[in-house]
PDB file of C-alpha atoms in Angstrom:
ATOM      1  CA  UNK A   1       0.000   0.000   0.000  1.00  0.00           C
ATOM      2  CA  UNK A   2       1.465   3.338  -0.970  1.00  0.00           C
ATOM      3  CA  UNK A   3       1.995   6.182   1.479  1.00  0.00           C
ATOM      4  CA  UNK A   4      -0.524   8.323  -0.441  1.00  0.00           C
ATOM      5  CA  UNK A   5      -3.208   5.688  -0.056  1.00  0.00           C
ATOM      6  CA  UNK A   6      -2.491   5.317   3.662  1.00  0.00           C
ATOM      7  CA  UNK A   7      -2.674   9.083   4.062  1.00  0.00           C
ATOM      8  CA  UNK A   8      -5.950   9.215   2.166  1.00  0.00           C
ATOM      9  CA  UNK A   9      -7.465   6.468   4.333  1.00  0.00           C
ATOM     10  CA  UNK A  10      -6.300   8.206   7.510  1.00  0.00           C
ATOM     11  CA  UNK A  11      -7.698  11.540   6.322  1.00  0.00           C
ATOM     12  CA  UNK A  12     -11.029   9.876   5.493  1.00  0.00           C
ATOM     13  CA  UNK A  13     -11.282   8.311   8.941  1.00  0.00           C
ATOM     14  CA  UNK A  14     -10.391  11.583  10.684  1.00  0.00           C
ATOM     15  CA  UNK A  15     -12.718  13.823   8.664  1.00  0.00           C
ATOM     16  CA  UNK A  16     -15.282  15.840  10.537  1.00  0.00           C
ATOM     17  CA  UNK A  17     -18.883  14.869   9.953  1.00  0.00           C
ATOM     18  CA  UNK A  18     -21.726  17.315  10.380  1.00  0.00           C
ATOM     19  CA  UNK A  19     -24.733  15.980  12.248  1.00  0.00           C
ATOM     20  CA  UNK A  20     -28.130  17.559  11.887  1.00  0.00           C
ATOM     21  CA  UNK A  21     -31.759  17.482  10.878  1.00  0.00           C
ATOM     22  CA  UNK A  22     -33.004  17.428   7.285  1.00  0.00           C
ATOM     23  CA  UNK A  23     -36.314  17.624   5.437  1.00  0.00           C
ATOM     24  CA  UNK A  24     -37.558  15.988   2.252  1.00  0.00           C
ATOM     25  CA  UNK A  25     -40.460  17.818   0.628  1.00  0.00           C
ATOM     26  CA  UNK A  26     -42.877  16.924  -2.138  1.00  0.00           C
ATOM     27  CA  UNK A  27     -44.021  20.093  -3.926  1.00  0.00           C
ATOM     28  CA  UNK A  28     -46.948  18.394  -5.660  1.00  0.00           C
ATOM     29  CA  UNK A  29     -48.565  16.929  -2.532  1.00  0.00           C
ATOM     30  CA  UNK A  30     -47.276  19.375   0.061  1.00  0.00           C
ATOM     31  CA  UNK A  31     -46.000  16.507   2.199  1.00  0.00           C
ATOM     32  CA  UNK A  32     -42.826  16.794   4.246  1.00  0.00           C
ATOM     33  CA  UNK A  33     -40.668  14.263   6.059  1.00  0.00           C
ATOM     34  CA  UNK A  34     -37.952  15.052   8.585  1.00  0.00           C
ATOM     35  CA  UNK A  35     -35.070  12.955   9.778  1.00  0.00           C
ATOM     36  CA  UNK A  36     -31.824  13.156  11.678  1.00  0.00           C
ATOM     37  CA  UNK A  37     -28.413  12.091  10.510  1.00  0.00           C
ATOM     38  CA  UNK A  38     -24.962  11.806  12.049  1.00  0.00           C
ATOM     39  CA  UNK A  39     -23.605  12.955   8.667  1.00  0.00           C
ATOM     40  CA  UNK A  40     -25.725  15.390   6.645  1.00  0.00           C
ATOM     41  CA  UNK A  41     -23.337  15.197   3.694  1.00  0.00           C
ATOM     42  CA  UNK A  42     -24.167  11.567   2.919  1.00  0.00           C
ATOM     43  CA  UNK A  43     -27.780  11.098   3.974  1.00  0.00           C
ATOM     44  CA  UNK A  44     -29.444  12.306   0.756  1.00  0.00           C
ATOM     45  CA  UNK A  45     -27.547   9.733  -1.325  1.00  0.00           C
ATOM     46  CA  UNK A  46     -28.635   6.983   1.061  1.00  0.00           C
ATOM     47  CA  UNK A  47     -32.301   8.049   0.956  1.00  0.00           C
ATOM     48  CA  UNK A  48     -32.384   8.494  -2.838  1.00  0.00           C
ATOM     49  CA  UNK A  49     -30.702   5.103  -3.314  1.00  0.00           C
ATOM     50  CA  UNK A  50     -33.311   3.270  -1.225  1.00  0.00           C
ATOM     51  CA  UNK A  51     -36.125   5.165  -2.966  1.00  0.00           C
ATOM     52  CA  UNK A  52     -34.764   4.196  -6.409  1.00  0.00           C
ATOM     53  CA  UNK A  53     -34.681   0.572  -5.236  1.00  0.00           C
ATOM     54  CA  UNK A  54     -38.268   0.839  -4.004  1.00  0.00           C
ATOM     55  CA  UNK A  55     -37.137  -0.251  -0.579  1.00  0.00           C
ATOM     56  CA  UNK A  56     -37.402   2.831   1.629  1.00  0.00           C
ATOM     57  CA  UNK A  57     -38.931   1.993   5.004  1.00  0.00           C
ATOM     58  CA  UNK A  58     -41.121   5.125   5.080  1.00  0.00           C
ATOM     59  CA  UNK A  59     -44.090   4.017   2.981  1.00  0.00           C
ATOM     60  CA  UNK A  60     -45.558   7.495   2.412  1.00  0.00           C
ATOM     61  CA  UNK A  61     -42.198   8.824   1.203  1.00  0.00           C
ATOM     62  CA  UNK A  62     -41.767   5.832  -1.106  1.00  0.00           C
ATOM     63  CA  UNK A  63     -45.308   6.403  -2.445  1.00  0.00           C
ATOM     64  CA  UNK A  64     -44.541  10.074  -3.158  1.00  0.00           C
ATOM     65  CA  UNK A  65     -41.349   9.046  -4.979  1.00  0.00           C
ATOM     66  CA  UNK A  66     -43.241   6.458  -7.021  1.00  0.00           C
ATOM     67  CA  UNK A  67     -45.967   8.965  -7.937  1.00  0.00           C
ATOM     68  CA  UNK A  68     -43.904  12.127  -8.538  1.00  0.00           C
ATOM     69  CA  UNK A  69     -40.407  10.795  -9.230  1.00  0.00           C
ATOM     70  CA  UNK A  70     -37.045  12.149  -8.179  1.00  0.00           C
ATOM     71  CA  UNK A  71     -37.793  15.589  -9.646  1.00  0.00           C
ATOM     72  CA  UNK A  72     -40.865  15.834  -7.409  1.00  0.00           C
ATOM     73  CA  UNK A  73     -38.877  15.635  -4.182  1.00  0.00           C
ATOM     74  CA  UNK A  74     -36.475  18.169  -2.701  1.00  0.00           C
ATOM     75  CA  UNK A  75     -33.903  17.623   0.051  1.00  0.00           C
ATOM     76  CA  UNK A  76     -32.845  20.428   2.417  1.00  0.00           C
ATOM     77  CA  UNK A  77     -30.965  20.809   5.670  1.00  0.00           C
ATOM     78  CA  UNK A  78     -33.019  22.193   8.550  1.00  0.00           C
ATOM     79  CA  UNK A  79     -30.268  22.537  11.084  1.00  0.00           C
ATOM     80  CA  UNK A  80     -26.614  21.655  11.598  1.00  0.00           C
ATOM     81  CA  UNK A  81     -25.429  20.792  15.081  1.00  0.00           C
ATOM     82  CA  UNK A  82     -22.297  22.194  16.597  1.00  0.00           C
ATOM     83  CA  UNK A  83     -19.453  19.711  16.822  1.00  0.00           C
ATOM     84  CA  UNK A  84     -20.078  17.661  19.952  1.00  0.00           C
ATOM     85  CA  UNK A  85     -17.422  15.508  21.579  1.00  0.00           C
ATOM     86  CA  UNK A  86     -19.877  13.113  23.210  1.00  0.00           C
ATOM     87  CA  UNK A  87     -21.923  10.857  20.936  1.00  0.00           C
ATOM     88  CA  UNK A  88     -24.518  10.535  23.706  1.00  0.00           C
ATOM     89  CA  UNK A  89     -24.994  14.317  23.942  1.00  0.00           C
ATOM     90  CA  UNK A  90     -25.062  14.643  20.138  1.00  0.00           C
ATOM     91  CA  UNK A  91     -27.713  11.919  19.808  1.00  0.00           C
ATOM     92  CA  UNK A  92     -29.865  13.447  22.562  1.00  0.00           C
ATOM     93  CA  UNK A  93     -29.618  16.855  20.881  1.00  0.00           C
ATOM     94  CA  UNK A  94     -30.492  15.337  17.484  1.00  0.00           C
ATOM     95  CA  UNK A  95     -33.636  13.744  18.933  1.00  0.00           C
ATOM     96  CA  UNK A  96     -34.682  17.010  20.579  1.00  0.00           C
ATOM     97  CA  UNK A  97     -34.149  19.066  17.412  1.00  0.00           C
ATOM     98  CA  UNK A  98     -35.864  16.418  15.270  1.00  0.00           C
ATOM     99  CA  UNK A  99     -39.020  16.728  17.372  1.00  0.00           C
ATOM    100  CA  UNK A 100     -38.829  20.526  17.101  1.00  0.00           C
ATOM    101  CA  UNK A 101     -38.601  20.424  13.295  1.00  0.00           C
ATOM    102  CA  UNK A 102     -41.291  17.761  13.032  1.00  0.00           C
ATOM    103  CA  UNK A 103     -43.715  20.068  14.855  1.00  0.00           C
ATOM    104  CA  UNK A 104     -42.494  23.196  13.058  1.00  0.00           C
ATOM    105  CA  UNK A 105     -42.917  21.697   9.568  1.00  0.00           C
ATOM    106  CA  UNK A 106     -45.897  19.456  10.419  1.00  0.00           C
ATOM    107  CA  UNK A 107     -43.866  16.638   8.914  1.00  0.00           C
ATOM    108  CA  UNK A 108     -43.709  12.881   9.234  1.00  0.00           C
ATOM    109  CA  UNK A 109     -40.598  11.204  10.613  1.00  0.00           C
ATOM    110  CA  UNK A 110     -38.353   9.324   8.255  1.00  0.00           C
TER     111      UNK A 110
END
């Protein structure tokens, strides 16, 4: 393994991830779904992948995707959390903020 590859792997493992709350909206139906993620930068790809496969666990979101397609849904960040050393504190904060955004947007949970 080359030094460059080792450095790249180390850099990948040490990268900072940004936790937060996100929303997926369907313009045609007016529906919204909120979720939390330990890494906001990768969650949309994961959601879109499962929707393309027809295997997303949120049935109403999958139905909106099936009806309106990828172009009918929009992904947005609601809130980014400050970097938190403790995973326990971060997870508790994510749950609290998720409930806030769910009420604020009158959205379903993903």
